[in-house]
């Protein structure tokens, strides 16, 4: 059978699902080398999924299984564009698959967005999940009020983490610096703002129900905002109806007694400006009405304004892909342009996951997405012969190029180190949060 070598760039869910499909192909023998910027794999499953959602994180057991395949290798702590170039990889592999996700955030484009106290959710999420890039974020949680902009699941994650009791957080794998900071947080009042109405919100119902039924949390909501059934998008009608029901129930069940914290929903509100003397003190919002426009339900500014005092603004309006050095990129949509995962005909470059389709869907969505790409790769490889140098020669080259490369065995040492640290406190793991600590653990005693 013909044998090929494929490089997967990015060790998140899309990368693992693409690797799995290639490794288990029946028609060809494919070797997969996975390049990852961090010493740790699993992408957003490690650095994005909320720490109080261990069930969602348990998808990592699939990645652990895939990584046991004898033709799989991990090359962690190797950054594409810094340590290895597109040309390097094209000369050593029969195909490349970029699975780098969407690393930065969409911007609101309003005055005051960059004031201290205004944070991108992608940074805040990275901070509480121990992403090495965000260790020094140090959000100021000394005020009592926070506003989260956006009506997606990330907004719910962020609001929940701000409001969860310490007793729940301390049993998770939340980064220790975030656990300590949240333990002394004064935030008691969180408002989630959506530019459209409750039936247009992107929240999934399970996540919405989870937050509105949190113990000790008062839910505040203007019931007039819940009467908008004529604008339900048929494609999301079930979710919309369920979300509406959850919010209506929350309103009925609402009782402010014994509540130490409050969550408010402000629908039909767009941020206009963030302001304050040297830091965030308030946000001005424009009040919207909805309009149907070519099948879409759009928010339209009524011209009416409200000013909401706040100590913190977290902007959860979606992630955005970043360009990779030397690789085509569509600035407008924030993705690598592709057809079904192929970047360009005959280019031997492919994409999967958020950098292919944009930041949407749940983790499992990436499986079908990656399978589509992997099928295209297999189809193209089947018509050719490998010109890749041997796996050993690539390993030798990489050893010279990146002496601090973290291979799979080294990652297992980091993993073991973290889970061992977690045991005394009955936590799934205590995350190492700096590259230095990770590399020290990677060199640790052999398993
Ligand atoms: P998202 O689901 O796309 O939601 C983005 C939100 O931001 C939408 O409500 C959008 O409103 C709003 N928005 C965009 N631009 C805006 C602007 N200029 N002003 C005001 N609001 C604006 O994105 P996400 O929350 O970042 O989530 C990304 C993906 O990860 C989603 O597929 C999500 O389901 C998934 N995820 C899943 C989980 C989970 O399963 N537990 C957890 C976290 C994330 P419009 O609708 O009006 O555009």
Short mmCIF file of C-alpha atoms and ligand atoms in Angstrom, two decimals:
data_model
loop_
_atom_site.label_atom_id
_atom_site.label_comp_id
_atom_site.label_asym_id
_atom_site.label_seq_id
_atom_site.Cartn_x
_atom_site.Cartn_y
_atom_site.Cartn_z
CA UNK A 1 0.00 0.00 0.00
CA UNK A 2 1.20 3.54 -0.73
CA UNK A 3 2.62 5.46 2.24
CA UNK A 4 2.44 9.22 2.86
CA UNK A 5 3.38 11.85 5.44
CA UNK A 6 0.95 14.58 6.49
CA UNK A 7 1.64 17.50 8.84
CA UNK A 8 -1.28 18.72 10.95
CA UNK A 9 -0.68 22.25 12.24
CA UNK A 10 -2.61 22.78 15.50
CA UNK A 11 -3.40 20.12 18.12
CA UNK A 12 -6.99 21.08 18.91
CA UNK A 13 -10.16 19.09 18.20
CA UNK A 14 -10.12 19.69 14.43
CA UNK A 15 -6.47 18.60 14.25
CA UNK A 16 -7.13 15.40 16.19
CA UNK A 17 -10.23 14.50 14.16
CA UNK A 18 -8.34 15.09 10.91
CA UNK A 19 -5.42 13.00 12.21
CA UNK A 20 -7.77 10.19 13.23
CA UNK A 21 -9.37 9.96 9.81
CA UNK A 22 -6.00 9.94 8.07
CA UNK A 23 -4.42 7.41 10.43
CA UNK A 24 -7.30 4.97 10.12
CA UNK A 25 -7.71 5.29 6.34
CA UNK A 26 -8.04 1.88 4.76
CA UNK A 27 -6.73 2.69 1.30
CA UNK A 28 -3.41 4.36 2.21
CA UNK A 29 -0.84 4.32 4.98
CA UNK A 30 -0.61 7.84 6.38
CA UNK A 31 1.89 9.05 8.97
CA UNK A 32 0.69 12.11 10.88
CA UNK A 33 3.00 14.62 12.56
CA UNK A 34 1.09 17.16 14.65
CA UNK A 35 2.74 20.55 15.15
CA UNK A 36 1.56 22.63 18.09
CA UNK A 37 2.68 26.06 19.27
CA UNK A 38 2.24 25.18 22.97
CA UNK A 39 3.91 22.31 24.82
CA UNK A 40 0.37 21.02 25.54
CA UNK A 41 -2.15 19.66 23.01
CA UNK A 42 -6.01 19.74 22.92
CA UNK A 43 -6.46 23.41 21.93
CA UNK A 44 -9.71 24.90 23.19
CA UNK A 45 -10.59 21.73 25.10
CA UNK A 46 -7.77 22.73 27.44
CA UNK A 47 -7.80 26.52 27.02
CA UNK A 48 -11.40 27.31 26.05
CA UNK A 49 -13.95 24.95 27.58
CA UNK A 50 -15.06 26.28 30.96
CA UNK A 51 -13.42 24.53 33.93
CA UNK A 52 -16.80 23.69 35.50
CA UNK A 53 -17.75 21.71 32.38
CA UNK A 54 -15.75 18.49 32.89
CA UNK A 55 -18.20 16.48 30.80
CA UNK A 56 -17.42 18.58 27.72
CA UNK A 57 -13.71 18.33 28.50
CA UNK A 58 -13.95 14.54 28.65
CA UNK A 59 -13.80 14.58 24.84
CA UNK A 60 -10.03 14.71 25.45
CA UNK A 61 -10.16 10.94 26.10
CA UNK A 62 -10.76 10.58 22.34
CA UNK A 63 -7.61 12.59 21.64
CA UNK A 64 -5.64 10.46 24.12
CA UNK A 65 -6.76 7.39 22.21
CA UNK A 66 -5.90 8.85 18.79
CA UNK A 67 -2.44 9.77 20.09
CA UNK A 68 -1.67 6.10 20.85
CA UNK A 69 -1.63 5.33 17.13
CA UNK A 70 1.90 4.17 16.16
CA UNK A 71 1.97 6.49 13.13
CA UNK A 72 1.12 9.60 15.19
CA UNK A 73 3.80 12.00 16.48
CA UNK A 74 3.42 15.23 18.45
CA UNK A 75 5.81 18.13 17.90
CA UNK A 76 4.79 20.56 20.61
CA UNK A 77 6.35 23.92 21.48
CA UNK A 78 6.98 24.42 17.76
CA UNK A 79 5.44 27.52 16.27
CA UNK A 80 4.48 27.62 12.61
CA UNK A 81 5.96 30.76 11.06
CA UNK A 82 8.59 31.16 13.80
CA UNK A 83 10.27 27.76 14.24
CA UNK A 84 9.13 26.13 11.02
CA UNK A 85 7.94 27.76 7.84
CA UNK A 86 5.32 26.78 5.30
CA UNK A 87 8.14 26.01 2.85
CA UNK A 88 9.91 23.77 5.42
CA UNK A 89 6.78 21.72 5.88
CA UNK A 90 5.89 21.59 2.20
CA UNK A 91 9.35 20.18 1.50
CA UNK A 92 8.96 17.48 4.16
CA UNK A 93 5.32 16.43 3.88
CA UNK A 94 2.97 15.29 1.16
CA UNK A 95 0.21 17.50 2.56
CA UNK A 96 -0.32 20.13 5.28
CA UNK A 97 -3.55 20.66 7.21
CA UNK A 98 -3.95 23.94 9.08
CA UNK A 99 -6.17 23.42 12.13
CA UNK A 100 -5.16 26.52 14.05
CA UNK A 101 -8.62 27.68 15.16
CA UNK A 102 -9.57 31.32 15.65
CA UNK A 103 -7.15 32.86 18.11
CA UNK A 104 -8.20 36.47 18.39
CA UNK A 105 -11.45 38.28 18.97
CA UNK A 106 -13.89 40.24 16.86
CA UNK A 107 -13.76 43.90 17.62
CA UNK A 108 -16.74 46.08 18.56
CA UNK A 109 -15.18 49.09 16.86
CA UNK A 110 -16.46 51.57 19.47
CA UNK A 111 -14.72 54.30 21.48
CA UNK A 112 -13.26 53.13 24.79
CA UNK A 113 -12.99 49.50 23.73
CA UNK A 114 -9.34 49.44 24.81
CA UNK A 115 -9.75 51.19 28.17
CA UNK A 116 -8.37 49.28 31.16
CA UNK A 117 -11.25 47.17 32.47
CA UNK A 118 -12.52 46.34 28.97
CA UNK A 119 -11.42 42.82 28.07
CA UNK A 120 -11.87 40.48 25.15
CA UNK A 121 -13.60 37.27 26.25
CA UNK A 122 -10.92 35.27 24.40
CA UNK A 123 -8.30 36.78 26.76
CA UNK A 124 -10.43 36.34 29.88
CA UNK A 125 -11.23 32.72 28.97
CA UNK A 126 -7.53 32.05 28.29
CA UNK A 127 -6.69 33.61 31.65
CA UNK A 128 -9.01 31.46 33.75
CA UNK A 129 -8.03 28.39 31.76
CA UNK A 130 -4.28 28.92 32.26
CA UNK A 131 -3.26 29.71 28.68
CA UNK A 132 0.43 30.74 28.90
CA UNK A 133 -0.23 33.86 26.79
CA UNK A 134 -2.78 35.17 29.31
CA UNK A 135 -1.12 34.44 32.65
CA UNK A 136 -0.42 38.11 33.30
CA UNK A 137 -3.86 39.45 32.30
CA UNK A 138 -4.76 40.13 35.97
CA UNK A 139 -8.32 41.40 35.46
CA UNK A 140 -9.38 43.87 38.11
CA UNK A 141 -12.30 42.26 39.95
CA UNK A 142 -12.44 44.82 42.75
CA UNK A 143 -15.64 46.47 41.46
CA UNK A 144 -19.10 45.01 41.93
CA UNK A 145 -20.53 45.25 38.39
CA UNK A 146 -19.61 43.57 35.13
CA UNK A 147 -21.16 43.78 31.70
CA UNK A 148 -20.72 40.96 29.21
CA UNK A 149 -21.44 41.94 25.61
CA UNK A 150 -22.76 39.15 23.36
CA UNK A 151 -25.44 36.48 23.44
CA UNK A 152 -23.41 33.35 22.67
CA UNK A 153 -22.20 30.49 24.85
CA UNK A 154 -18.91 32.23 25.53
CA UNK A 155 -20.86 35.11 27.12
CA UNK A 156 -22.64 32.59 29.34
CA UNK A 157 -19.34 30.89 30.27
CA UNK A 158 -17.78 34.20 31.23
CA UNK A 159 -20.81 35.33 33.25
CA UNK A 160 -21.00 31.99 35.03
CA UNK A 161 -17.32 31.97 35.96
CA UNK A 162 -17.71 35.48 37.40
CA UNK A 163 -20.73 34.39 39.44
CA UNK A 164 -19.93 30.82 40.51
CA UNK A 165 -19.29 30.20 44.21
CA UNK A 166 -15.65 29.53 45.10
CA UNK A 167 -16.64 26.17 46.49
CA UNK A 168 -17.51 24.94 43.00
CA UNK A 169 -14.55 26.53 41.23
CA UNK A 170 -11.98 25.13 43.65
CA UNK A 171 -12.86 21.58 42.60
CA UNK A 172 -12.13 22.26 38.91
CA UNK A 173 -8.97 22.59 36.84
CA UNK A 174 -9.31 26.40 36.69
CA UNK A 175 -5.87 28.05 36.69
CA UNK A 176 -4.66 28.68 40.24
CA UNK A 177 -4.08 32.41 39.58
CA UNK A 178 -7.73 32.75 38.47
CA UNK A 179 -9.01 30.73 41.40
CA UNK A 180 -7.18 33.04 43.81
CA UNK A 181 -8.36 36.17 42.04
CA UNK A 182 -11.99 35.03 41.81
CA UNK A 183 -11.93 34.05 45.50
CA UNK A 184 -11.54 37.72 46.39
CA UNK A 185 -13.65 39.08 43.54
CA UNK A 186 -16.27 41.68 44.47
CA UNK A 187 -18.28 41.18 41.28
CA UNK A 188 -21.90 40.60 42.35
CA UNK A 189 -23.90 42.04 39.50
CA UNK A 190 -23.42 40.79 35.94
CA UNK A 191 -25.42 42.00 32.94
CA UNK A 192 -25.41 40.17 29.62
CA UNK A 193 -26.19 42.45 26.68
CA UNK A 194 -27.55 41.24 23.33
CA UNK A 195 -27.97 43.46 20.30
CA UNK A 196 -31.01 41.43 19.21
CA UNK A 197 -33.78 39.72 21.17
CA UNK A 198 -33.94 36.54 23.26
CA UNK A 199 -35.15 34.38 20.35
CA UNK A 200 -32.20 35.48 18.20
CA UNK A 201 -29.65 34.68 20.93
CA UNK A 202 -27.00 32.09 20.05
CA UNK A 203 -27.08 30.54 23.57
CA UNK A 204 -27.76 26.83 23.62
CA UNK A 205 -30.61 25.92 25.94
CA UNK A 206 -28.67 23.61 28.27
CA UNK A 207 -26.15 26.37 28.97
CA UNK A 208 -28.85 29.02 29.40
CA UNK A 209 -30.82 26.84 31.82
CA UNK A 210 -27.64 26.07 33.75
CA UNK A 211 -26.94 29.71 34.47
CA UNK A 212 -30.46 30.90 35.25
CA UNK A 213 -30.96 28.04 37.72
CA UNK A 214 -27.70 28.69 39.59
CA UNK A 215 -28.26 28.66 43.32
CA UNK A 216 -28.21 32.01 45.08
CA UNK A 217 -28.53 33.95 41.82
CA UNK A 218 -31.24 36.52 41.26
CA UNK A 219 -32.32 36.80 37.63
CA UNK A 220 -33.37 40.23 36.39
CA UNK A 221 -35.07 40.63 33.07
CA UNK A 222 -37.63 42.99 31.57
CA UNK A 223 -40.55 40.72 30.70
CA UNK A 224 -41.60 42.98 27.83
CA UNK A 225 -38.43 41.80 26.04
CA UNK A 226 -39.74 38.24 26.02
CA UNK A 227 -42.70 39.01 23.76
CA UNK A 228 -41.19 38.80 20.26
CA UNK A 229 -42.38 35.54 18.70
CA UNK A 230 -42.95 36.97 15.22
CA UNK A 231 -39.21 37.16 14.58
CA UNK A 232 -38.27 33.56 15.27
CA UNK A 233 -35.91 32.30 12.57
CA UNK A 234 -37.36 28.98 11.28
CA UNK A 235 -33.84 27.48 11.15
CA UNK A 236 -33.43 27.99 14.92
CA UNK A 237 -37.08 27.81 15.95
CA UNK A 238 -36.70 24.95 18.44
CA UNK A 239 -33.74 26.50 20.23
CA UNK A 240 -35.43 29.91 20.22
CA UNK A 241 -38.65 28.54 21.70
CA UNK A 242 -36.79 26.58 24.36
CA UNK A 243 -34.62 29.54 25.30
CA UNK A 244 -37.69 31.71 25.57
CA UNK A 245 -39.34 29.15 27.84
CA UNK A 246 -36.23 28.96 30.04
CA UNK A 247 -36.16 32.74 30.39
CA UNK A 248 -39.90 32.91 31.11
CA UNK A 249 -39.51 30.23 33.78
CA UNK A 250 -36.56 32.10 35.27
CA UNK A 251 -38.72 35.17 35.49
CA UNK A 252 -41.56 33.31 37.19
CA UNK A 253 -39.20 31.56 39.61
CA UNK A 254 -37.34 34.79 40.33
CA UNK A 255 -37.09 35.56 43.97
CA UNK A 256 -34.54 38.00 45.24
CA UNK A 257 -34.52 36.58 48.76
CA UNK A 258 -31.27 34.89 49.84
CA UNK A 259 -29.54 35.94 46.63
CA UNK A 260 -26.08 37.35 47.00
CA UNK A 261 -25.48 37.77 43.28
CA UNK A 262 -27.50 38.98 40.34
CA UNK A 263 -27.59 38.24 36.63
CA UNK A 264 -29.49 40.60 34.35
CA UNK A 265 -30.26 40.20 30.65
CA UNK A 266 -30.50 43.30 28.51
CA UNK A 267 -31.78 42.46 25.04
CA UNK A 268 -32.02 44.84 22.07
CA UNK A 269 -29.00 46.77 23.30
CA UNK A 270 -25.86 47.57 21.33
CA UNK A 271 -22.74 49.04 22.89
CA UNK A 272 -22.08 52.57 21.57
CA UNK A 273 -19.16 53.72 23.74
CA UNK A 274 -17.21 52.65 26.81
CA UNK A 275 -15.90 55.48 28.97
CA UNK A 276 -14.38 56.45 32.29
CA UNK A 277 -11.47 58.37 33.78
CA UNK A 278 -8.51 56.16 32.91
CA UNK A 279 -10.57 52.99 33.18
CA UNK A 280 -14.02 51.59 32.53
CA UNK A 281 -16.75 53.33 34.52
CA UNK A 282 -19.75 53.11 32.21
CA UNK A 283 -21.03 51.85 28.91
CA UNK A 284 -23.44 53.71 26.68
CA UNK A 285 -25.85 51.47 24.84
CA UNK A 286 -28.17 52.14 21.95
CA UNK A 287 -31.64 50.65 22.12
CA UNK A 288 -32.58 48.64 19.06
CA UNK A 289 -35.67 47.40 17.35
CA UNK A 290 -35.76 44.39 15.08
CA UNK A 291 -36.34 44.42 11.37
CA UNK A 292 -36.59 41.61 8.87
CA UNK A 293 -34.23 42.15 5.98
CA UNK A 294 -33.83 39.58 3.18
CA UNK A 295 -34.70 36.73 5.51
CA UNK A 296 -32.38 37.99 8.26
CA UNK A 297 -33.56 39.58 11.49
CA UNK A 298 -31.44 42.68 11.96
CA UNK A 299 -31.09 45.06 14.89
CA UNK A 300 -31.79 48.69 13.99
CA UNK A 301 -30.78 51.60 16.23
CA UNK A 302 -33.82 53.52 17.48
CA UNK A 303 -31.61 56.46 18.49
CA UNK A 304 -32.60 56.00 22.13
CA UNK A 305 -29.67 55.70 24.58
CA UNK A 306 -29.02 54.29 28.04
CA UNK A 307 -25.93 54.66 30.20
CA UNK A 308 -25.06 51.70 32.40
CA UNK A 309 -22.46 52.15 35.13
CA UNK A 310 -20.00 49.25 35.28
CA UNK A 311 -16.55 48.32 36.56
CA UNK A 312 -15.72 45.71 33.95
CA UNK A 313 -16.71 45.05 30.34
CA UNK A 314 -16.07 41.69 28.73
CA UNK A 315 -16.60 41.59 24.97
CA UNK A 316 -17.87 38.14 23.96
CA UNK A 317 -18.89 38.88 20.38
CA UNK A 318 -17.13 35.98 18.71
CA UNK A 319 -13.64 34.79 17.92
CA UNK A 320 -11.66 35.59 14.80
CA UNK A 321 -9.01 33.66 12.87
CA UNK A 322 -5.49 35.02 12.40
CA UNK A 323 -3.37 34.90 9.26
CA UNK A 324 -0.53 32.37 9.18
CA UNK A 325 2.78 33.56 7.67
CA UNK A 326 2.86 32.77 3.97
CA UNK A 327 -0.64 31.25 3.88
CA UNK A 328 -3.64 32.75 2.06
CA UNK A 329 -6.13 34.52 4.36
CA UNK A 330 -9.45 36.26 3.91
CA UNK A 331 -9.36 39.35 6.15
CA UNK A 332 -13.08 39.93 5.89
CA UNK A 333 -14.22 36.54 7.13
CA UNK A 334 -11.09 35.67 9.15
CA UNK A 335 -10.62 32.28 7.53
CA UNK A 336 -8.22 30.62 5.10
CA UNK A 337 -10.20 30.54 1.83
CA UNK A 338 -10.89 26.96 0.81
CA UNK A 339 -13.18 24.66 -1.10
CA UNK A 340 -14.34 21.82 1.12
CA UNK A 341 -11.06 22.07 3.06
CA UNK A 342 -8.67 22.38 0.08
CA UNK A 343 -6.85 25.73 0.11
CA UNK A 344 -6.02 25.80 -3.59
CA UNK A 345 -5.96 23.17 -6.29
CA UNK A 346 -2.60 21.32 -6.34
CA UNK A 347 -1.30 23.33 -3.39
CA UNK A 348 -1.08 20.34 -1.01
CA UNK A 349 -2.52 22.61 1.69
CA UNK A 350 -5.75 22.01 3.54
CA UNK A 351 -7.73 23.41 6.45
CA UNK A 352 -10.11 22.07 9.09
CA UNK A 353 -12.05 23.53 12.02
CA UNK A 354 -12.62 27.20 12.80
CA UNK A 355 -9.90 28.46 10.45
CA UNK A 356 -11.79 26.66 7.66
CA UNK A 357 -15.41 27.62 8.41
CA UNK A 358 -15.26 30.34 11.08
CA UNK A 359 -15.86 30.11 14.84
CA UNK A 360 -19.13 28.21 15.05
CA UNK A 361 -20.52 24.96 16.37
CA UNK A 362 -19.66 22.71 19.27
CA UNK A 363 -16.55 20.53 19.56
CA UNK A 364 -18.24 17.60 17.82
CA UNK A 365 -19.00 19.81 14.79
CA UNK A 366 -15.28 19.63 14.03
CA UNK A 367 -15.39 15.90 13.45
CA UNK A 368 -17.53 16.03 10.29
CA UNK A 369 -15.65 19.14 9.21
CA UNK A 370 -12.26 17.43 9.60
CA UNK A 371 -13.47 14.22 7.96
CA UNK A 372 -14.50 16.20 4.88
CA UNK A 373 -10.99 17.67 4.68
CA UNK A 374 -9.25 14.36 5.38
CA UNK A 375 -11.29 12.69 2.62
CA UNK A 376 -10.09 15.34 0.18
CA UNK A 377 -6.50 14.74 1.23
CA UNK A 378 -6.84 10.97 0.84
CA UNK A 379 -8.43 11.46 -2.57
CA UNK A 380 -5.57 13.68 -3.73
CA UNK A 381 -2.84 11.45 -2.26
CA UNK A 382 -4.30 8.38 -3.91
CA UNK A 383 -3.42 9.83 -7.33
CA UNK A 384 0.23 10.52 -6.49
CA UNK A 385 3.36 9.13 -4.83
CA UNK A 386 5.09 10.35 -1.72
CA UNK A 387 8.07 12.63 -2.11
CA UNK A 388 8.50 13.19 1.64
CA UNK A 389 11.84 12.44 3.30
CA UNK A 390 11.83 9.79 6.03
CA UNK A 391 10.22 10.41 9.39
CA UNK A 392 13.61 10.01 11.06
CA UNK A 393 15.24 12.68 8.89
CA UNK A 394 12.41 15.10 9.74
CA UNK A 395 12.83 14.29 13.42
CA UNK A 396 16.60 14.96 13.18
CA UNK A 397 15.98 18.24 11.35
CA UNK A 398 13.42 19.33 13.92
CA UNK A 399 15.75 18.38 16.77
CA UNK A 400 18.29 20.86 15.34
CA UNK A 401 15.65 23.47 14.52
CA UNK A 402 13.70 23.30 17.80
CA UNK A 403 15.79 21.76 20.59
CA UNK A 404 12.96 22.44 23.06
CA UNK A 405 10.41 20.48 21.06
CA UNK A 406 7.92 18.59 23.24
CA UNK A 407 7.11 15.15 21.87
CA UNK A 408 4.21 12.93 22.90
CA UNK A 409 6.15 11.19 25.70
CA UNK A 410 7.17 14.59 27.10
CA UNK A 411 3.55 15.80 26.99
CA UNK A 412 2.53 12.67 28.90
CA UNK A 413 5.01 13.70 31.60
CA UNK A 414 3.43 17.17 31.79
CA UNK A 415 -0.01 15.56 31.92
CA UNK A 416 1.03 13.18 34.70
CA UNK A 417 2.64 16.03 36.62
CA UNK A 418 -0.54 18.15 36.47
CA UNK A 419 -2.91 15.35 37.42
CA UNK A 420 -0.65 14.35 40.32
CA UNK A 421 -0.65 17.95 41.58
CA UNK A 422 -4.46 17.89 41.47
CA UNK A 423 -4.91 14.74 43.54
CA UNK A 424 -4.58 16.11 47.09
CA UNK A 425 -7.38 18.64 46.47
CA UNK A 426 -9.47 16.17 44.45
CA UNK A 427 -9.09 18.31 41.33
CA UNK A 428 -8.76 16.85 37.81
CA UNK A 429 -5.40 18.60 37.47
CA UNK A 430 -3.51 21.71 38.54
CA UNK A 431 -2.46 23.34 35.30
CA UNK A 432 1.07 24.48 34.67
CA UNK A 433 0.65 27.91 33.14
CA UNK A 434 4.06 29.01 31.92
CA UNK A 435 6.10 27.51 29.12
CA UNK A 436 9.09 27.27 31.51
CA UNK A 437 7.14 25.16 34.04
CA UNK A 438 5.78 22.99 31.25
CA UNK A 439 9.22 22.36 29.78
CA UNK A 440 10.62 21.49 33.22
CA UNK A 441 7.81 18.96 33.74
CA UNK A 442 8.35 17.64 30.21
CA UNK A 443 11.95 16.80 31.13
CA UNK A 444 10.81 15.15 34.36
CA UNK A 445 11.31 11.54 35.38
CA UNK A 446 10.48 9.04 32.65
CA UNK A 447 7.09 7.36 33.04
P1 LIG B 1 -21.36 33.17 18.90
O1 LIG B 1 -22.13 31.99 19.31
O2 LIG B 1 -21.17 33.43 17.46
O3 LIG B 1 -22.04 34.45 19.58
C1 LIG B 1 -21.56 35.73 19.34
C2 LIG B 1 -22.55 36.73 19.90
O4 LIG B 1 -21.98 38.04 19.75
C3 LIG B 1 -23.90 36.76 19.18
O5 LIG B 1 -24.91 36.94 20.14
C4 LIG B 1 -23.79 37.99 18.29
O6 LIG B 1 -25.02 38.63 18.02
C5 LIG B 1 -22.96 38.89 19.18
N1 LIG B 1 -22.31 39.96 18.44
C6 LIG B 1 -21.50 39.88 17.36
N2 LIG B 1 -21.08 41.10 16.98
C7 LIG B 1 -21.65 41.97 17.84
C8 LIG B 1 -21.62 43.38 17.97
N3 LIG B 1 -20.88 44.12 17.14
N4 LIG B 1 -22.33 43.96 18.95
C9 LIG B 1 -23.06 43.21 19.81
N5 LIG B 1 -23.14 41.87 19.74
C10 LIG B 1 -22.44 41.26 18.77
O7 LIG B 1 -19.86 33.16 19.49
P2 LIG B 1 -19.25 32.65 20.87
O8 LIG B 1 -20.15 32.86 22.01
O9 LIG B 1 -17.90 33.25 20.88
O10 LIG B 1 -19.12 31.08 20.65
C11 LIG B 1 -18.31 30.55 19.59
C12 LIG B 1 -18.72 29.10 19.34
O11 LIG B 1 -18.29 28.28 20.42
C13 LIG B 1 -20.23 28.93 19.24
O12 LIG B 1 -20.54 27.99 18.25
C14 LIG B 1 -20.60 28.39 20.60
O13 LIG B 1 -21.79 27.62 20.64
C15 LIG B 1 -19.39 27.53 20.93
N6 LIG B 1 -19.27 27.36 22.39
C16 LIG B 1 -19.94 26.31 22.92
C17 LIG B 1 -19.92 26.13 24.29
C18 LIG B 1 -20.67 24.98 24.89
O14 LIG B 1 -21.11 24.11 24.16
N7 LIG B 1 -20.86 24.96 26.19
C19 LIG B 1 -19.24 27.03 25.12
C20 LIG B 1 -18.57 28.11 24.53
C21 LIG B 1 -18.60 28.28 23.15
P3 LIG B 1 -25.80 38.40 16.64
O15 LIG B 1 -26.44 37.05 16.78
O16 LIG B 1 -26.76 39.51 16.62
O17 LIG B 1 -24.77 38.44 15.56
#
